[in-house]
Each structure stands twice: as C-alpha cells, then as structure tokens.
Coordinates of C-alpha atoms in Angstrom, one line a residue:
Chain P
X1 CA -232.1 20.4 106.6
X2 CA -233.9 17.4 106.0
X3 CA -235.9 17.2 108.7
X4 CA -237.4 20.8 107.8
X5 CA -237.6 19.5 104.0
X6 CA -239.9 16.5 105.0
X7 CA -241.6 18.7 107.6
X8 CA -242.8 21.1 105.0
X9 CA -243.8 18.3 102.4
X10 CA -245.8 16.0 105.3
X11 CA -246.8 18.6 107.7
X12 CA -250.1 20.0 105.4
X13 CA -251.0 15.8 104.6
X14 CA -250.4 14.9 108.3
X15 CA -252.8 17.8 109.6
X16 CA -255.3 17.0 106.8
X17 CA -255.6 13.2 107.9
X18 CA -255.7 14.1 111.7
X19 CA -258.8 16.2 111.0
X20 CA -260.5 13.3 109.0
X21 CA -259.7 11.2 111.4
X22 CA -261.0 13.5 114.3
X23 CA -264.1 14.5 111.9
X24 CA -264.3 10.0 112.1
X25 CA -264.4 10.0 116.2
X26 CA -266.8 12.8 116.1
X27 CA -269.3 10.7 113.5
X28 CA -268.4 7.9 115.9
X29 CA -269.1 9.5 119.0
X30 CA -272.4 11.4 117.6
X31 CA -274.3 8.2 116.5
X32 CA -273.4 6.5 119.8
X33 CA -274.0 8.9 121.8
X34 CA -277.7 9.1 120.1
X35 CA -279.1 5.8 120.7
X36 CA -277.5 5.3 124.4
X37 CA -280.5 6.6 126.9
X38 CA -280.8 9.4 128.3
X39 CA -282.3 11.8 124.9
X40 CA -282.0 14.7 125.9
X41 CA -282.1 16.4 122.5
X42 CA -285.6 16.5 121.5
X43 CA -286.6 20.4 122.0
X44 CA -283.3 21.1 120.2
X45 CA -283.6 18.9 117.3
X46 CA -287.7 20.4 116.6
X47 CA -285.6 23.7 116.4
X48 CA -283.0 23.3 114.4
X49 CA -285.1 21.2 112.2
X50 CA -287.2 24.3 112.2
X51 CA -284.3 26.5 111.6
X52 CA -282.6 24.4 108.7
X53 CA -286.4 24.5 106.8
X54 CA -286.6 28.1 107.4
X55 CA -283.5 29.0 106.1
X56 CA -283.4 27.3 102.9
X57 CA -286.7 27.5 101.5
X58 CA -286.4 29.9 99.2
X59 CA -282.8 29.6 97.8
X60 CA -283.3 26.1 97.7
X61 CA -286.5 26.7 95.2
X62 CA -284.6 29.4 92.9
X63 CA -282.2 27.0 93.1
X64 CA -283.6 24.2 91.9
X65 CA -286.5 26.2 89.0
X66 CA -282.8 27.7 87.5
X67 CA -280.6 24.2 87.6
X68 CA -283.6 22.4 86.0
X69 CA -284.7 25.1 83.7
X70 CA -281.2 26.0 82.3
X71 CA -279.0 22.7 82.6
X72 CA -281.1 19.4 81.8
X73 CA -284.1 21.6 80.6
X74 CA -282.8 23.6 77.6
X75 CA -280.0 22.0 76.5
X76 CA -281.9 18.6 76.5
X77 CA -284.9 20.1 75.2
X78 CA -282.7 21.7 72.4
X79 CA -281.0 18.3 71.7
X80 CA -284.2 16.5 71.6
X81 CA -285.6 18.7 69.2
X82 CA -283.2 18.0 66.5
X83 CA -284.4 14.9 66.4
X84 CA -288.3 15.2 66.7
X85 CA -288.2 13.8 70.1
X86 CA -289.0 16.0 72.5
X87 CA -291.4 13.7 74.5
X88 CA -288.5 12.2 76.0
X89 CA -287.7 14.9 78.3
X90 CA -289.2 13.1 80.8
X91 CA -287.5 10.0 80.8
X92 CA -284.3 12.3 80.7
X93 CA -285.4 13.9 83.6
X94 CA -285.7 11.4 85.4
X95 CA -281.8 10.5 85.1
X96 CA -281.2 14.3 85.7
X97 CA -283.2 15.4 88.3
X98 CA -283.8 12.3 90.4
X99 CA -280.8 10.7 90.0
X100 CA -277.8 13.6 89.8
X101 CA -279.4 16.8 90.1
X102 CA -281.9 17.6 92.6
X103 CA -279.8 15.7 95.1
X104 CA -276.6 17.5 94.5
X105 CA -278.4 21.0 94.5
X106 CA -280.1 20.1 97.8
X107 CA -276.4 19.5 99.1
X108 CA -274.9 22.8 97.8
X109 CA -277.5 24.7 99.3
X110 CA -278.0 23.3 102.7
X111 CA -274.6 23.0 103.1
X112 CA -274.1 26.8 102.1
X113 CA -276.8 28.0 104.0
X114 CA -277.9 25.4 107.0
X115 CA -274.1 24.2 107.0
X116 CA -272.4 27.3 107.6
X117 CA -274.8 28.6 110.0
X118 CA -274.3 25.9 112.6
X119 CA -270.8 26.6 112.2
X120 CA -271.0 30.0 113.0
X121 CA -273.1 29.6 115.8
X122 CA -271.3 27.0 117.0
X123 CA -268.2 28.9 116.7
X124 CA -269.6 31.7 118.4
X125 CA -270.4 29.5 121.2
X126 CA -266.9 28.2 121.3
X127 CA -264.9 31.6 121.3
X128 CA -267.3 32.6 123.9
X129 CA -265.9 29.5 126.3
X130 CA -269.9 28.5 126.6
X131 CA -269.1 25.3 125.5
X132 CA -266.2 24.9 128.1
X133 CA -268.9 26.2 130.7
X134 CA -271.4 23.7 129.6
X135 CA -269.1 21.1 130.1
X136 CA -267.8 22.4 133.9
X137 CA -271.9 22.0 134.4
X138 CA -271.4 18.5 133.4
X139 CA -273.6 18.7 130.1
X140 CA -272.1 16.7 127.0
X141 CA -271.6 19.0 124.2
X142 CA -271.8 16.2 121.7
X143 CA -274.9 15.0 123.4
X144 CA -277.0 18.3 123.2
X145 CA -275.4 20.1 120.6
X146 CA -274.0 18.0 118.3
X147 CA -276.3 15.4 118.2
X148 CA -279.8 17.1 117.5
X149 CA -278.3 18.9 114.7
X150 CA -276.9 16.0 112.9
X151 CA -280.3 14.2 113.1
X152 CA -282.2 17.5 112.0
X153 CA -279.6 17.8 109.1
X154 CA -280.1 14.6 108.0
X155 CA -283.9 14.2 108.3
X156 CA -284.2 18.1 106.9
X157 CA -281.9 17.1 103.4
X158 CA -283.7 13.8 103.1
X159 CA -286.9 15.6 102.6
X160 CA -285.7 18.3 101.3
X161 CA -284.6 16.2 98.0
X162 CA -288.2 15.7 97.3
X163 CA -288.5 19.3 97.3
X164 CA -285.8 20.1 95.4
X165 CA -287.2 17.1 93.2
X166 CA -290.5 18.8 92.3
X167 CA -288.9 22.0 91.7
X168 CA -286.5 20.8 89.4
X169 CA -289.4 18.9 87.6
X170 CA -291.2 22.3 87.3
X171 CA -287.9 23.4 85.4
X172 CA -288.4 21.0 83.1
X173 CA -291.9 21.6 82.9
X174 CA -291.0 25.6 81.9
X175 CA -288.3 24.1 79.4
X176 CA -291.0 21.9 77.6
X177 CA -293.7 24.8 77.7
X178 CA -290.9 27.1 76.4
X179 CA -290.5 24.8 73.1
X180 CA -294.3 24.7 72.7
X181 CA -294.9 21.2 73.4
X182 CA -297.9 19.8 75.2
X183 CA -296.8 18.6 78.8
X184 CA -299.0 15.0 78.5
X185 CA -296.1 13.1 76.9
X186 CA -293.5 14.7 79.2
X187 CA -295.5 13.6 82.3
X188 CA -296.2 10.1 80.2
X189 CA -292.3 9.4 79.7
X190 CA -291.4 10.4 82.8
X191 CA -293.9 8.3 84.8
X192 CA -292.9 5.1 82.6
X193 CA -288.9 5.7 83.2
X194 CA -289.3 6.4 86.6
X195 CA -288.4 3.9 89.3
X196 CA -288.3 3.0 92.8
X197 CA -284.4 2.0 92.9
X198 CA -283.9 5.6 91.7
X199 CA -286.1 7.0 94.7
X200 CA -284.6 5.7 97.3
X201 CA -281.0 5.9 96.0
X202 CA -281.9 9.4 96.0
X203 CA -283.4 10.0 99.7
X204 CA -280.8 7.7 101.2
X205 CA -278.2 9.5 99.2
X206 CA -279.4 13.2 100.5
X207 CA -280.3 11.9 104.2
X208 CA -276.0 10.8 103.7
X209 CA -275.1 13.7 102.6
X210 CA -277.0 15.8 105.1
X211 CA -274.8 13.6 108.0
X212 CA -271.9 14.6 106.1
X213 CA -272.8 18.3 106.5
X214 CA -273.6 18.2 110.1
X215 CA -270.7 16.4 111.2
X216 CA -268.3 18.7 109.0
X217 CA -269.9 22.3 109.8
X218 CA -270.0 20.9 113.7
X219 CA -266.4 19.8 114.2
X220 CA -265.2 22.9 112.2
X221 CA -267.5 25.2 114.4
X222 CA -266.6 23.3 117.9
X223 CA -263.0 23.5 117.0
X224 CA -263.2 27.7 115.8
X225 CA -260.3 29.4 117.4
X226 CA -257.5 32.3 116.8
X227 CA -259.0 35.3 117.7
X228 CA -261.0 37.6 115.9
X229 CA -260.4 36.2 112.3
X230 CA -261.1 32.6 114.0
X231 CA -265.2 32.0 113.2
X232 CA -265.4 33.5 110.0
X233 CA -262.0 30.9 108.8
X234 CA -263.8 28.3 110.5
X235 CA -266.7 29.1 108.2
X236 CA -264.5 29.2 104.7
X237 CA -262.9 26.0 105.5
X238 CA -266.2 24.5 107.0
X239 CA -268.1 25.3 103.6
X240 CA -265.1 23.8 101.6
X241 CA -264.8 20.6 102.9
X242 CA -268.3 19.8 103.2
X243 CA -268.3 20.6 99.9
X244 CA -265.4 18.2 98.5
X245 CA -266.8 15.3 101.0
X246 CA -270.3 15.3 99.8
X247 CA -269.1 15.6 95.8
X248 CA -267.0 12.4 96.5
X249 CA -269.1 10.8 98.5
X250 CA -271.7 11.3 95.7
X251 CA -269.3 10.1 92.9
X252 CA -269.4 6.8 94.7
X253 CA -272.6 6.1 95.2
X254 CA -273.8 6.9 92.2
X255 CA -271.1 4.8 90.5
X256 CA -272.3 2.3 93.0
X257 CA -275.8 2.3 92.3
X258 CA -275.5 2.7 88.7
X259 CA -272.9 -0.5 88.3
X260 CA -275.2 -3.0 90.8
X261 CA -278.8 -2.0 89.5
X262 CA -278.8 -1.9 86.2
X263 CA -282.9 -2.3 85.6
X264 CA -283.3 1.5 86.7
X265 CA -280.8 1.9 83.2
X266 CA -283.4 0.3 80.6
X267 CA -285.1 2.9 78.9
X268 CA -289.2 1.9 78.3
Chain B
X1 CA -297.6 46.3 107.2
X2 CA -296.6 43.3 109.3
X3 CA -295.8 40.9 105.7
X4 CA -294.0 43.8 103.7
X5 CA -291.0 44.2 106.0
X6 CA -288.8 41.1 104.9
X7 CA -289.4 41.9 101.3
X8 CA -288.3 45.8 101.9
X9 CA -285.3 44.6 104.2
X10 CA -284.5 42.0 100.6
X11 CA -285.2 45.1 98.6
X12 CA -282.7 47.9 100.9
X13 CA -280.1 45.5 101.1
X14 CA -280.0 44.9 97.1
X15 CA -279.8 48.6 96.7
X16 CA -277.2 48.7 99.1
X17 CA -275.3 46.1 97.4
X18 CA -275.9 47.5 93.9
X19 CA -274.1 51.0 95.2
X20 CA -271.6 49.5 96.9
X21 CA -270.6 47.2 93.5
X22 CA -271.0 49.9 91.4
X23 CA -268.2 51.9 93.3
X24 CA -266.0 49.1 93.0
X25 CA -266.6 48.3 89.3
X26 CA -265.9 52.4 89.3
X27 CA -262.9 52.3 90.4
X28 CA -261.4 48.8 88.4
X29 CA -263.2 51.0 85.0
X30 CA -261.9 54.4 86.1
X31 CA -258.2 52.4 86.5
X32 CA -257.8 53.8 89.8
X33 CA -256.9 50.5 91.2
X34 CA -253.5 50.8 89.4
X35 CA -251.9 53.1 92.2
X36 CA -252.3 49.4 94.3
X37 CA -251.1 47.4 91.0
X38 CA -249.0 45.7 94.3
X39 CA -251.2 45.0 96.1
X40 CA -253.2 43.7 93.0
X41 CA -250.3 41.5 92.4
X42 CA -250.2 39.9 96.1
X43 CA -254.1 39.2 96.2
X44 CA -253.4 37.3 92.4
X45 CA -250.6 35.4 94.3
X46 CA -252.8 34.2 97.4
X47 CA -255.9 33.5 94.7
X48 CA -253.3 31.2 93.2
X49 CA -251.5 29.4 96.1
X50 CA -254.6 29.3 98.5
X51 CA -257.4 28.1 95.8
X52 CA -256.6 27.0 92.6
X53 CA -256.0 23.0 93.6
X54 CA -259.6 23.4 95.3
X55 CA -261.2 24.6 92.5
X56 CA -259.9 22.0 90.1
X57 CA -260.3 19.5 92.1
X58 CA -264.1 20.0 92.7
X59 CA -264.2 20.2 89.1
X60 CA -262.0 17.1 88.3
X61 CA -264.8 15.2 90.5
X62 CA -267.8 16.6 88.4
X63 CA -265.9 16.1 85.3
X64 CA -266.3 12.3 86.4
X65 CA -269.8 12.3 87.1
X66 CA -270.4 13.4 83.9
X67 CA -268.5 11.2 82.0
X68 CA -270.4 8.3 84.3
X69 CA -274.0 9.4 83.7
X70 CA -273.3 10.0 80.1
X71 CA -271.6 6.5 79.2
X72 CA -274.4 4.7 81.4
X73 CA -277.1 6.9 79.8
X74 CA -276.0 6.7 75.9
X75 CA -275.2 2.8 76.5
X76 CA -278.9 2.8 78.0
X77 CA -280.4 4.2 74.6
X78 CA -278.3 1.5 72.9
X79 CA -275.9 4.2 71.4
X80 CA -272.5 3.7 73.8
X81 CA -270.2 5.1 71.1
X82 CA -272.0 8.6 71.7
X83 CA -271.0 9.4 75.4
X84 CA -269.1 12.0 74.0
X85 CA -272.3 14.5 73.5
X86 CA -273.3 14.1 76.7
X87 CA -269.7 14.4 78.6
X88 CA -269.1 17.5 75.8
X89 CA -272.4 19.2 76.7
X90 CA -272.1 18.4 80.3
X91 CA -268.8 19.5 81.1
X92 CA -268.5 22.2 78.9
X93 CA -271.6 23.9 79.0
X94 CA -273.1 23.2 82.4
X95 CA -271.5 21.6 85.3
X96 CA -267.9 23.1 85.2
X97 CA -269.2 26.8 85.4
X98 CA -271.4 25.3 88.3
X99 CA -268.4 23.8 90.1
X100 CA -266.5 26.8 89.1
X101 CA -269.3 29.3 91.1
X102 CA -269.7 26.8 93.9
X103 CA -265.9 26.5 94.7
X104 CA -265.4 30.1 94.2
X105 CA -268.3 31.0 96.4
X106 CA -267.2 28.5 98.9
X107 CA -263.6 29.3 99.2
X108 CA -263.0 32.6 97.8
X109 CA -266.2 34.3 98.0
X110 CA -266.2 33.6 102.1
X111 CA -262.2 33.7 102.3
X112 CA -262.6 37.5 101.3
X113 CA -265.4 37.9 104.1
X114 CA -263.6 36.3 106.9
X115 CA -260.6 38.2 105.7
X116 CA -262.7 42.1 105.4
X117 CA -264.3 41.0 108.5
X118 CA -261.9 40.5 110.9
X119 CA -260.5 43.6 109.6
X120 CA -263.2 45.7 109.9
X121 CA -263.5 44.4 113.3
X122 CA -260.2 45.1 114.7
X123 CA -260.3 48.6 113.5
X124 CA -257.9 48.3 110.1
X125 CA -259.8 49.4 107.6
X126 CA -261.0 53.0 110.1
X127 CA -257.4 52.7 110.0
X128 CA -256.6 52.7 106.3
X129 CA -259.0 55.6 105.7
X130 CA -257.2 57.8 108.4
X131 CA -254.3 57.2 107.0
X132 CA -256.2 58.9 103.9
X133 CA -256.2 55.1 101.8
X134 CA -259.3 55.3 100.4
X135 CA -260.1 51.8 101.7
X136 CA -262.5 50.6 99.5
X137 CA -260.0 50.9 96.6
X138 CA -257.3 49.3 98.4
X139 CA -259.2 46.4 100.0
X140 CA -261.7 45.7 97.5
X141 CA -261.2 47.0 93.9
X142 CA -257.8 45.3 93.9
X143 CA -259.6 41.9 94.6
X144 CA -261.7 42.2 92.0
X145 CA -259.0 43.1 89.8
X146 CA -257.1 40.1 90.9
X147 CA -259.6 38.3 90.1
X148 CA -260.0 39.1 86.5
X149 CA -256.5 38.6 86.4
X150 CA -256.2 35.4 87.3
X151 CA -259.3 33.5 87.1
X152 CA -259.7 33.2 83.0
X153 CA -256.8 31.1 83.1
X154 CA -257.2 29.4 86.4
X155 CA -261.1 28.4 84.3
X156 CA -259.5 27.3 81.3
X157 CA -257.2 25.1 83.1
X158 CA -260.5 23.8 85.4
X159 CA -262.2 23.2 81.8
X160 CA -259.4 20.9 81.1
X161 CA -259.4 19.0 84.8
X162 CA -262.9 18.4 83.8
X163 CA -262.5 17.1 80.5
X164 CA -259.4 14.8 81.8
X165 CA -261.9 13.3 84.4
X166 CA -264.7 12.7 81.9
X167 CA -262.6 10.9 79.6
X168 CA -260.7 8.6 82.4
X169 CA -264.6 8.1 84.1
X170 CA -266.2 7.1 80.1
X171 CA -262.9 5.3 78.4
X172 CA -261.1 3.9 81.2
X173 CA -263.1 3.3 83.5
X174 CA -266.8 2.0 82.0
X175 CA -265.2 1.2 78.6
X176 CA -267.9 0.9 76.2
X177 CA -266.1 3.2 73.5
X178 CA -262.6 3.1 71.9
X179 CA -260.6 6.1 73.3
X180 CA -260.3 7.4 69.2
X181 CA -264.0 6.8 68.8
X182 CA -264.9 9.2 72.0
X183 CA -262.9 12.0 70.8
X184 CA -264.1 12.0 67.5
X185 CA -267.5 13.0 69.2
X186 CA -266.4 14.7 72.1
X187 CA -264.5 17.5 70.3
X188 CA -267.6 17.1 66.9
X189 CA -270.0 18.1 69.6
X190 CA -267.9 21.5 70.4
X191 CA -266.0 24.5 69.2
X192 CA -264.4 28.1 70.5
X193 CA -267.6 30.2 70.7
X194 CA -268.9 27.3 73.1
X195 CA -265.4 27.5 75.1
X196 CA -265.9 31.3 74.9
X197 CA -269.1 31.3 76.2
X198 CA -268.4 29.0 78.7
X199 CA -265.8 31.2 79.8
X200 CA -267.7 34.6 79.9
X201 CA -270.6 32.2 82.4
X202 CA -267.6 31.2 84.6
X203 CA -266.3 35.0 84.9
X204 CA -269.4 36.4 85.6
X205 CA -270.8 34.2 88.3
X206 CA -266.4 34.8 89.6
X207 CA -267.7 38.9 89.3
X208 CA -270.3 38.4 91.4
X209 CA -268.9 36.2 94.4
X210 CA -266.3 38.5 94.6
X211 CA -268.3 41.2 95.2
X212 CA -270.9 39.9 97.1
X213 CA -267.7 38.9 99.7
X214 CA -266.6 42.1 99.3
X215 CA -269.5 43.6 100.5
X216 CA -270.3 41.4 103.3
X217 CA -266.6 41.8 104.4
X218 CA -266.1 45.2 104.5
X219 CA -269.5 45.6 106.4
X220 CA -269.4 43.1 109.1
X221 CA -270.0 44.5 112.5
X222 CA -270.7 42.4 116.1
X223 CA -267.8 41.1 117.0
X224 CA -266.0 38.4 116.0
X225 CA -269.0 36.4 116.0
X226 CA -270.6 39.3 113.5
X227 CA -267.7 37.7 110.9
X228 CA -269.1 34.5 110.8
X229 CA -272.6 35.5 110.7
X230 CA -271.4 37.5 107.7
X231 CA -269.8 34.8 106.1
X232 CA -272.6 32.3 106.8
X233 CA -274.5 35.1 104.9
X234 CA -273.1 35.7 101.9
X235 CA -273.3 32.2 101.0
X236 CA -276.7 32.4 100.7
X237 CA -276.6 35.0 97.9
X238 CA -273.9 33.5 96.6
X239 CA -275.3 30.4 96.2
X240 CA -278.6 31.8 94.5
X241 CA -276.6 34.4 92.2
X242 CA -275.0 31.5 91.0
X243 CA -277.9 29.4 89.7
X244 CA -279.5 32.5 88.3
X245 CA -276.7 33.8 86.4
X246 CA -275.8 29.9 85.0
X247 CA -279.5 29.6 84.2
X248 CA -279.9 33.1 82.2
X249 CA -276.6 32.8 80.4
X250 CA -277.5 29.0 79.2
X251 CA -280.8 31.1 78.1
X252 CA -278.6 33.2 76.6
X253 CA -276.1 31.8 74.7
X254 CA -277.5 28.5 73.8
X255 CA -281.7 28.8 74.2
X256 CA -282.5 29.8 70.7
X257 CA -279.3 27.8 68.8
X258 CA -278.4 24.3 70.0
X259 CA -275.0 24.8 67.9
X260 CA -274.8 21.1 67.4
X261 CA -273.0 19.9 64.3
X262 CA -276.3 17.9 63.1
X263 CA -279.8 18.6 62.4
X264 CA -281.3 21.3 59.9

C-alpha cells in the first residue's frame, strides 16, 4: 500500500531526473567525443548545417518582421508617443530585440523546425534498427550522428540571431514608419544605446541555446521507441523539453548578464 | 516553370488546409459534435491532466523575464517605481499569448498529430468510417471542441502564473519598488477589455494549432516514420501562424488606441 503510494508520487520525478541526467552523459560524451581525433564528421556537419539554414529561412524571417512589428514595435511606439518621444524606439530596441527578443525567437523556431526534424529522422533511423547496424559495423553513433549535428545546431542558431536581429530591427523600422516618424533618430538612438556586452551576450546566448536543442531533439530521437505511435511521441516530447530548457536557461543568463554588467543598462 | 512549383505546392496545401478546417469548424457550428459530447468530455480530461502544468509553467518562466527586463529597464531610465507598465504591458498583452501559442503548438498542437497519425497508420480511422463514424467528426471536431472548452480557463489561469512570476521577479527579487507601490501601477496600466482581448489572441492562435494538428494527423501516411515527419511539420506552420495571428491582433486591438490611463 505504501510502497505503490510512494511509487506513484516518485515514479514521474525519478524518470524525469534519469533523462536529464542521461540528456547530461550525452552532452558529456558529445563534446568529448568531438575534440578526440579521428573527425570523422565533416561531410555531415556541411549538411546538416545546410539543412538547418534551409529549413528555417523563411519562418524564421515572418517570425521575426511579426514579433518585432507587433510586440516591442507598436506597443512601444504607442507608449512613446504619449509622451513625444518616439525617437527612442531605438534605444528600446535595442533591450528588445538584441537583448530578449531576437534570441528567443531564433530558439522557438529552430527548435520547432531544425529541432524536431533531427528527431524524426533520427527516430526513424532508430525504429528502423540502422543505428543498431551501424554500431555492429563498428561506427559510433555519437561520433557521426550526434556530433555533427550539435556543432551545426549550434553554429547555425549563433548566426542565425544576427538574422533574426536585422529582421526584428526591420519590424521596428515598419512600427516607426507606421507612426509617420522619420527613421534618422530611430537609427541615431539605437546606434548610441547599443553595445558590445549586449552582442555577444546575445550570440553566445543563441550558440547555447542551439547545443541545448541538439542535444535534446538527439537523445529524444536516438531513444524513439513503442511502435508505431513511437516517433511522432518522441517528437511532442522532444519539442517540449527543448522548449522549457532553453526558456530557463535563458532566464538565467539574462538575469546573469543583466546583474554583473550593469554599463550595457545606462541609457545615453 | 522550374521556380513556381514550391510556391503552388505552399498554395495547394493552404487550400487543402482551408477545406479541411472549414469542415471541422462545420461541424463544432452545425452542433453535430454533440452526438460525441463523450468523447468531447474525455479529450477535455486529457487536455487537462496531460498539458495544463506545461503550459503554465512556460508561462510562469516568461512572466519572470518580464518582470526582470522591466525593473532593470524602468530603473535604467531613472523611474524604478514604474516597472509595473512594462510587466503589465508585457505580460498581459504580448508575451503570455506567445507562450500560450508556443506551448500549445509544442505540446498539444504535435500531441494531436502523433496521436491522428499513428492512427491513421494502423488502420483506425479506415476503421471508424466502416463502422459508418464519420471520422472526422469523431476524431477531430470533438478536439476542437474540447479545446474551446477548456482552454479560456486554462488561459486565464496562465494569465495569472504570469502575473505571479512578474511580481516575485520585480518585488522580491530585484527590489527597487514597494510591493503597494507596483500594484498601484501594475493594475493603473490595465483593465477587462485588455484581459478580453488578450483572451480572444490566446484562443485564436489555440483555434489554429488545433487544427493545423488536426490536419497533419489525420493525413499522415509513410509509416511510422510518416508520423514524425508529420509532426516535425506542422510545427513549422504552427510556429509561423502563431507570430502572424499575435502580430495582427496587437494591430488590431491596440494599433490605433494605446488604452493607457495617461496622455491626451
């Protein structure tokens, strides 16, 4: 009675922390499995890196041109106006888009897009046993499979922040036209607010998040099983977590980064 | 032609998805769906179990990035005491529908593909509609009326997740404000037709990732493999339907009027 009491409470919390901790081994074994020689992951990292760009393009620019336009753009253009102010957009924008927005964007939608296509494919490799027959041939899954893609994940969401970062500009550019305003002081404000410490916060916060995504989507795609329902779980669940991780992950860091530089907070 | 064909395939598949939501919209309108009112009531049951905690929580965490980037940012401009605009306009307006669409898409919106899939895979839904269940009513329009069951509440509650966080993240945590002095602001800088139209953003970006599951569900073909490529899929319109629809209904309901208690 007791024992099926406690196994009911603990059973969902002790499943949850043995697949961080197996999602930890697989970060673990993934970074050193990519600096100790041999590489034999470079024709599948150009792909996928290839793959991820192709992919999200596109949603990743509507994306980006709405979440600027509607959330900072508007509502701060509409705020700003009360107050005679709108040449300030810029400076806002650069807290909003550099800072919070274009990064978490560029998250959502690689990890929607490029995320839960690695784990399907990887899932489909996995209920097809090719992975079991790679390794009978003596070929490291983590090594060739696992590894390029979290290096193209990473490298891909790094870069793909700036991207999201211009676009999300040009939403702000469309909020500022939209109220009538000349775009010299937006580009003047923004140019004078913006700041180094925010730049790289922001590409070594995306390249982060990206290995978050990789290593997620991978261990839920390698680990896809039950049957016919088994790929398409592994997707839903794949898709969720990365989602919760990155958010987390981004609370801290920004928290972080906010509390220890507090010169990128002065506004000029 | 070489260029046109990705744009026509974009174009047939739209139209495809257009006919296929309009029968189920049919059907919830027509009230059909009530000869499954059952089954209605077990999908509401599963959205409730299987998602709710997920949603909240994603929205309790972007509750607190709000409240942080508006108590840094007002105490930036030398006005800390104000961090209650920011956290009011944030949350309220913007980044809890968001969360809302994302976690829905994320775990709903791909739940209900995996779900269709498998079972248009294995043969159950050819099943249902020789048993003469017309299966699109069954499987699909008693989601979506599930959904609109549920989810108004399930949002209202996220609403408040969010709000909790913002204040623990601007009073507790950073400080700069009395907890009195916040909610003065805070609740100055909002009132029901913002809550309202808040809520109608949420449901409709809810509408659409239920559908768009729907539809990449109940047509999945290829195997089990098919299901995940249809889940990795509908994502991607997901993902994009929901920045549209949050972008057009700020455009909508708070473009032309700021509704803020100052200014002429």
């Amino acid at each position: 009675m007791v024992r099926s009491v406690a196994d009911r409470a603990f059973l969902p919390t002790k499943n949850l922390l043995e697949e961080v901790g197996d999602m930890m081994i697989l970060t673990g074994k993934t970074i050193s499995s990519a600096l100790r020689p041999p590489y034999p992951y470079g024709g599948e990292f150009v792909s996928q890196f290839l793959f991820a760009i192709k992919l999200c393009w596109f949603p990743l620019l509507v994306s980006t041109v709405a979440f600027g336009f509607g959330a900072p753009g508007l509502q701060a253009a509409n705020f700003l106006v009360i107050f005679g102010a709108l040449d300030r957009l810029g400076g806002f924008f650069v807290l909003a888009s550099i800072r919070e927005f274009a990064p978490f964007v560029t998250a959502i939608v690689l990890a929607g897009v490029a995320g839960t296509a690695i784990t399907a494919d990887l899932g489909a490799r996995k209920i097809r046993e090719e992975l079991d027959a790679l390794q009978v041939l003596g070929v490291d899954p983590v090594k060739n499979l696992v590894v390029p893609r979290f290096l193209a994940l990473m490298l891909v969401t790094g870069l793909f922040n700036i991207y999201a970062l211009i676009f999300g500009v040009f939403g702000g550019i469309l909020a500022t036209l939209t109220n009538g305003a000349p775009l010299g002081p937006f580009w003047a404000t923004f140019f004078t607010n913006a700041s180094t410490t925010d730049l790289w916060g922001s590409v070594l916060k995306t390249t982060l998040f990206g290995a978050i995504i990789a290593i997620v989507c991978c261990y839920k795609g390698m680990t896809a099983s039950g049957g016919a329902e088994g790929v398409g779980r592994a997707v839903n669940q794949a898709v969720v977590i990365a989602f919760l991780g990155v958010f987390a992950f981004n609370y801290v860091f920004t928290q972080t980064l906010l509390a220890t530089h507090p010169e990128i907070l002065v506004p000029r | 032609m070489e260029w046109l064909t990705v744009p026509r395939e974009w174009l047939t598949s739209a139209g495809e998805i257009a006919k296929f939501c309009g029968k189920i919209l049919g059907q919830v309108y027509s009230l059909k769906v009530f000869r499954f009112f059952g089954e209605t009531l077990r999908q509401s049951g599963i959205l409730i179990v299987s998602s709710t905690i997920v949603i909240w929580g994603l929205v309790f965490i972007i509750g607190l990035q709000c409240g942080t980037e508006g108590a840094y940012f007002s105490r930036s401009v030398g006005a800390p005491s104000q961090a209650g605009v920011f956290a009011a306009w944030c949350d309220l307006r913007e980044l809890v529908p968001y969360a809302f669409g994302y976690m829905m898409a994320a775990k709903v919106g791909t739940g209900i593909v995996a779900e269709l899939g498998s079972m248009r895979i294995s043969d159950e839904i050819d099943a249902l509609e020789v048993m003469g269940i017309d299966s699109v009513l069954f499987l699909c329009a008693t989601r979506l009326l599930a959904s609109w069951l549920v989810l108004p509440f399930v949002y209202l509650a996220a609403i408040g997740a969010g709000f909790f966080a913002s204040y623990l993240a601007v009073v507790q945590q950073v400080g700069d404000v009395s907890s009195g002095g916040y909610f003065l602001v805070f609740w100055m800088f909002q009132n029901p037709p913002d809550l309202v139209y808040s809520l109608i953003k949420g449901m409709v970006m809810a509408t659409v990732v239920v559908l768009v599951g729907c539809y990449y569900g109940y047509n999945a073909s290829g195997g089990p493999v098919g299901v995940g490529t249809a889940t990795a899929k509908s994502m991607v319109l997901n993902i994009v339907m929901v920045h549209l629809i949050g972008m057009l209904g700020t455009q909508v309901f708070w473009g032309a009027n700021p509704r803020a208690p100052i200014g002429g």
